[in-house]
Amino acid sequence: MKKPLVRAVCGGLCSLAALTLAVDAGRAQQTAETPAVPRSAAEQAKAWQEIANRPDFWQGTWQSIAPIADNFTTPPDYTPSALAYIKAYKPAEDSPFTNCKPLGMPFVQNIGGMPMKFFQSPGMIALYIETSGMTRFIHTDGRKHTEEPNPSYLGESIGHWEGDTLVVDTTGIAADSVFQLGRLSEKLRPQGDHSPVSGVIFGPHGPNLRLVERMRLLDFNTLEIQTTLYDDTIFKKPYALEPRKFVRGIERRNEPQEWACTDNRDYLDPTTGKLELNVKDKAQNR
């Protein structure tokens, strides 16, 4: 009595395996049909010369000198669902980044005291962010966004130059990234709370969140990044954040360092070897 079921299950699994092999074979064939072609020496020289002619983001590192949180000085035009969320919002007891989960864009670039470093190559800019030890990849080879990008904390970033301004368009940001959708007014903030995230409204963003950054040098030592938020689940129209400023550091002490984070909510007692879970006070004091 069980044999037909076994055959059905096996048949389904075998069909799935065959489909997977066919897809993999198709990808392999496509790759074989479009082999990578190396640039000639002249093409390489031209590509690097184009980089040399761009504004110099590359020397040294960049430190944020703006507050961690955005002020939202001009109130956004919120959707009804966002207004309902804000009305019921209760600030978390702890900062949302007291554990080791990556912050995600755009908040990950706001942390002061931890530098960012640009690396350039033909067709791509890499941006190492010491906060969380993450590296952004900004594609500048003319590609379009993936139709269904794999969600990630930094998203899929595609850039192009408009004169001396690097314009970066980012989509595909993970749903659980730290996202600031507003800030409580001064009178609604807890009295005596001097935390840099006091009054900040954190919350979920929509599946189609899009960021457009405009990066430009104000002078050799000052980088400005202005970000506009596109999310029709929160804002009725795109919301332009106030520009953030970063200062250049070229001394060796400003070089980015490796970032390693250990979960500060779990505590391993060195005397007993016992692991205690979610013991915030002990873990933070170790």
Coordinates of C-alpha atoms in Angstrom, one line a residue:
M1 CA 0.0 0.0 0.0
K2 CA 2.9 2.4 0.7
K3 CA 4.8 1.7 -2.5
P4 CA 2.8 4.1 -4.8
L5 CA 3.3 6.9 -2.3
V6 CA 7.0 6.2 -2.1
R7 CA 7.2 6.2 -5.9
A8 CA 5.3 9.5 -6.0
V9 CA 7.6 11.1 -3.5
C10 CA 10.7 9.7 -5.2
G11 CA 9.3 10.8 -8.6
G12 CA 8.8 14.4 -7.3
L13 CA 12.2 14.6 -5.8
C14 CA 13.8 13.2 -8.9
S15 CA 12.0 15.7 -11.1
L16 CA 13.2 18.5 -8.8
A17 CA 16.7 17.2 -8.9
A18 CA 16.5 17.0 -12.7
L19 CA 15.2 20.5 -13.0
T20 CA 18.0 21.8 -10.7
L21 CA 20.6 20.0 -12.9
A22 CA 19.0 21.4 -16.0
V23 CA 19.1 25.0 -14.6
D24 CA 22.8 24.5 -13.5
A25 CA 23.7 23.2 -16.9
G26 CA 22.0 26.1 -18.6
R27 CA 24.0 28.5 -16.4
A28 CA 27.2 26.7 -17.1
Q29 CA 26.5 26.8 -20.9
Q30 CA 25.6 30.5 -20.7
T31 CA 28.9 31.1 -18.9
A32 CA 30.8 29.0 -21.4
E33 CA 29.2 30.9 -24.3
T34 CA 30.2 34.3 -22.8
P35 CA 33.7 33.9 -21.5
A36 CA 35.4 36.8 -19.8
V37 CA 37.5 38.9 -22.1
P38 CA 40.5 40.7 -20.5
R39 CA 41.0 44.4 -21.2
S40 CA 43.9 45.4 -23.3
A41 CA 46.7 47.4 -21.8
A42 CA 45.3 50.5 -23.5
E43 CA 41.8 49.9 -22.2
Q44 CA 43.1 49.3 -18.7
A45 CA 45.1 52.5 -18.8
K46 CA 42.1 54.5 -20.1
A47 CA 39.9 53.0 -17.3
W48 CA 42.3 54.0 -14.6
Q49 CA 42.8 57.4 -16.1
E50 CA 39.1 58.0 -15.9
I51 CA 39.3 57.2 -12.2
A52 CA 42.2 59.6 -11.8
N53 CA 40.1 62.3 -13.3
R54 CA 37.3 61.9 -10.8
P55 CA 37.0 63.7 -7.4
D56 CA 39.5 62.3 -4.9
F57 CA 37.4 60.3 -2.5
W58 CA 40.2 57.7 -2.2
Q59 CA 42.9 59.3 -0.1
G60 CA 42.6 58.6 3.7
T61 CA 39.4 57.8 5.4
W62 CA 36.2 59.6 6.3
Q63 CA 34.7 60.2 9.8
S64 CA 31.1 61.4 10.3
I65 CA 30.8 64.7 12.2
A66 CA 27.0 64.8 12.1
P67 CA 24.8 63.4 14.9
I68 CA 24.1 59.7 14.7
A69 CA 20.3 60.2 14.2
D70 CA 18.7 62.3 11.5
N71 CA 16.6 65.2 12.9
F72 CA 13.7 65.2 10.5
T73 CA 13.5 68.9 11.0
T74 CA 10.8 69.2 8.3
P75 CA 8.1 66.8 9.2
P76 CA 7.5 64.2 6.4
D77 CA 4.2 63.7 4.7
Y78 CA 3.4 60.3 6.3
T79 CA 1.0 57.7 5.1
P80 CA -2.0 56.9 7.4
S81 CA -0.4 53.6 8.4
A82 CA 2.9 55.3 9.3
L83 CA 1.0 57.9 11.3
A84 CA -0.8 55.2 13.2
Y85 CA 2.6 53.5 13.9
I86 CA 4.1 56.7 15.2
K87 CA 1.1 57.5 17.4
A88 CA 1.4 54.1 19.1
Y89 CA 5.2 54.1 19.2
K90 CA 7.0 53.5 22.4
P91 CA 10.8 53.9 22.5
A92 CA 12.6 50.7 23.1
E93 CA 14.3 50.2 26.5
D94 CA 17.6 49.6 24.8
S95 CA 19.2 51.0 21.7
P96 CA 18.3 48.8 18.6
F97 CA 22.0 48.3 18.0
T98 CA 23.2 47.1 21.4
N99 CA 23.7 43.6 20.0
C100 CA 25.8 42.3 17.1
K101 CA 23.2 42.4 14.3
P102 CA 24.4 44.6 11.4
L103 CA 22.7 48.0 11.3
G104 CA 22.1 48.1 7.6
M105 CA 21.7 51.1 5.2
P106 CA 21.5 54.0 5.7
F107 CA 22.1 54.0 9.5
V108 CA 25.3 52.0 9.3
Q109 CA 27.1 55.1 7.9
N110 CA 26.0 57.4 10.6
I111 CA 28.2 56.2 13.5
G112 CA 30.9 58.7 14.4
G113 CA 34.3 57.6 15.5
M114 CA 34.5 54.7 13.1
P115 CA 35.9 55.6 9.7
M116 CA 34.8 54.7 6.2
K117 CA 37.3 54.0 3.4
F118 CA 36.6 54.2 -0.4
F119 CA 38.4 51.8 -2.8
Q120 CA 38.1 52.4 -6.5
S121 CA 38.4 50.0 -9.5
P122 CA 37.1 50.1 -13.0
G123 CA 33.4 49.4 -12.8
M124 CA 33.1 49.2 -9.0
I125 CA 33.6 51.3 -5.9
A126 CA 34.1 49.4 -2.6
L127 CA 33.3 51.2 0.7
Y128 CA 34.6 49.6 3.9
I129 CA 32.6 50.7 6.9
E130 CA 34.3 50.0 10.2
T131 CA 31.0 50.0 12.0
S132 CA 30.0 46.3 11.8
G133 CA 33.1 45.6 9.7
M134 CA 31.0 45.7 6.5
T135 CA 31.9 46.5 2.9
R136 CA 29.5 48.1 0.4
F137 CA 29.9 47.4 -3.3
I138 CA 28.8 50.2 -5.6
H139 CA 28.6 49.1 -9.2
T140 CA 29.5 51.8 -11.7
D141 CA 29.6 49.6 -14.9
G142 CA 26.3 50.8 -16.2
R143 CA 24.2 47.8 -15.1
K144 CA 20.5 48.0 -14.0
H145 CA 19.1 46.8 -10.7
T146 CA 18.3 43.2 -10.4
E147 CA 14.6 42.6 -10.8
E148 CA 14.4 40.6 -7.5
P149 CA 17.6 41.4 -5.6
N150 CA 18.6 39.1 -2.7
P151 CA 17.8 41.2 0.4
S152 CA 20.8 42.3 2.4
Y153 CA 21.7 44.8 5.1
L154 CA 23.6 47.0 2.6
G155 CA 21.3 46.4 -0.4
E156 CA 22.2 46.5 -4.0
S157 CA 23.9 49.7 -4.9
I158 CA 24.4 51.1 -8.4
G159 CA 26.2 54.4 -9.0
H160 CA 27.0 56.9 -11.7
W161 CA 28.7 60.2 -11.9
E162 CA 26.9 63.5 -12.5
G163 CA 29.8 65.9 -12.9
D164 CA 31.6 65.8 -9.6
T165 CA 28.8 64.1 -7.7
L166 CA 28.6 60.4 -7.2
V167 CA 24.9 59.4 -7.3
V168 CA 24.2 56.0 -5.7
D169 CA 20.8 54.2 -6.0
T170 CA 20.2 51.4 -3.5
T171 CA 17.4 48.8 -3.3
G172 CA 17.0 45.3 -1.9
I173 CA 17.5 46.3 1.8
A174 CA 16.8 43.6 4.3
A175 CA 13.5 43.9 6.2
D176 CA 15.1 43.7 9.6
S177 CA 17.7 46.5 9.0
V178 CA 17.7 49.3 11.5
F179 CA 15.5 52.0 9.9
Q180 CA 14.7 55.5 11.3
L181 CA 11.4 56.8 10.0
G182 CA 11.2 59.9 12.1
R183 CA 12.0 61.6 15.4
L184 CA 9.8 62.8 18.3
S185 CA 9.6 66.5 18.9
E186 CA 11.7 68.0 21.8
K187 CA 8.7 68.2 24.1
L188 CA 7.8 64.6 23.6
R189 CA 11.3 63.2 24.3
P190 CA 12.1 61.9 27.8
Q191 CA 13.4 64.6 30.0
G192 CA 17.1 64.3 30.9
D193 CA 17.7 61.7 28.2
H194 CA 20.9 62.8 26.5
S195 CA 21.3 59.6 24.4
P196 CA 22.2 60.4 20.8
V197 CA 19.1 58.3 19.8
S198 CA 16.7 60.0 22.2
G199 CA 13.3 60.5 20.5
V200 CA 14.3 58.5 17.5
I201 CA 11.5 56.5 15.9
F202 CA 12.7 53.2 14.6
G203 CA 10.5 50.9 12.7
P204 CA 10.0 48.6 9.7
H205 CA 10.4 49.8 6.2
G206 CA 8.5 48.6 3.2
P207 CA 9.7 46.0 0.7
N208 CA 10.5 48.5 -2.0
L209 CA 12.6 50.9 0.1
R210 CA 14.9 52.8 -2.2
L211 CA 17.8 55.2 -1.2
V212 CA 19.3 57.7 -3.5
E213 CA 22.6 59.2 -2.2
R214 CA 24.4 62.2 -3.6
M215 CA 28.1 62.2 -2.6
R216 CA 30.3 65.2 -3.3
L217 CA 33.4 67.0 -2.0
L218 CA 32.8 70.4 -0.5
D219 CA 36.6 70.8 -0.3
F220 CA 39.5 68.4 0.0
N221 CA 38.8 67.6 3.6
T222 CA 34.9 67.6 3.6
L223 CA 32.6 65.0 2.1
E224 CA 28.9 65.6 2.0
I225 CA 26.3 62.9 1.5
Q226 CA 22.6 63.7 1.1
T227 CA 20.2 60.9 1.1
T228 CA 16.6 60.8 -0.2
L229 CA 14.2 58.1 1.1
Y230 CA 11.7 56.5 -1.2
D231 CA 9.1 54.3 0.6
D232 CA 5.4 54.6 -0.3
T233 CA 4.4 52.6 2.8
I234 CA 5.8 55.3 5.0
F235 CA 6.1 58.6 3.0
K236 CA 3.5 59.9 0.6
K237 CA 6.3 61.5 -1.4
P238 CA 10.1 61.0 -1.3
Y239 CA 11.7 62.5 1.8
A240 CA 15.1 64.3 1.5
L241 CA 17.2 63.9 4.7
E242 CA 19.5 66.8 5.7
P243 CA 23.0 66.4 4.2
R244 CA 25.6 64.7 6.5
K245 CA 29.2 65.8 6.6
F246 CA 32.3 63.7 6.9
V247 CA 35.9 64.8 7.5
R248 CA 39.0 63.3 5.9
G249 CA 41.7 61.7 8.0
I250 CA 45.0 60.9 6.3
E251 CA 47.1 60.1 9.4
R252 CA 47.9 56.4 10.1
R253 CA 45.8 56.6 13.3
N254 CA 42.7 57.2 11.1
E255 CA 43.1 54.0 9.2
P256 CA 40.1 51.7 9.5
Q257 CA 40.4 48.7 11.8
E258 CA 39.0 45.3 11.9
W259 CA 35.6 45.2 13.7
A260 CA 34.7 42.2 15.8
C261 CA 31.5 42.0 17.9
T262 CA 30.6 39.5 20.5
D263 CA 27.0 39.1 21.6
N264 CA 26.6 41.3 24.7
R265 CA 23.4 39.7 25.8
D266 CA 24.9 36.2 26.5
Y267 CA 27.5 35.7 29.2
L268 CA 29.9 32.9 29.6
D269 CA 30.9 32.6 33.3
P270 CA 34.7 32.1 33.3
T271 CA 34.6 30.3 36.7
T272 CA 31.9 27.8 36.0
G273 CA 32.0 27.6 32.2
K274 CA 28.2 28.0 32.2
L275 CA 26.6 30.0 29.4
E276 CA 23.8 32.4 30.6
L277 CA 21.4 33.7 27.9
N278 CA 20.0 37.2 27.7
V279 CA 21.7 38.6 30.8
K280 CA 22.3 42.1 29.6
D281 CA 23.8 43.6 32.8
K282 CA 26.4 40.9 33.3
A283 CA 27.3 40.7 29.6
Q284 CA 27.8 44.5 29.3
N285 CA 30.0 44.6 32.3
R286 CA 32.4 41.8 31.4

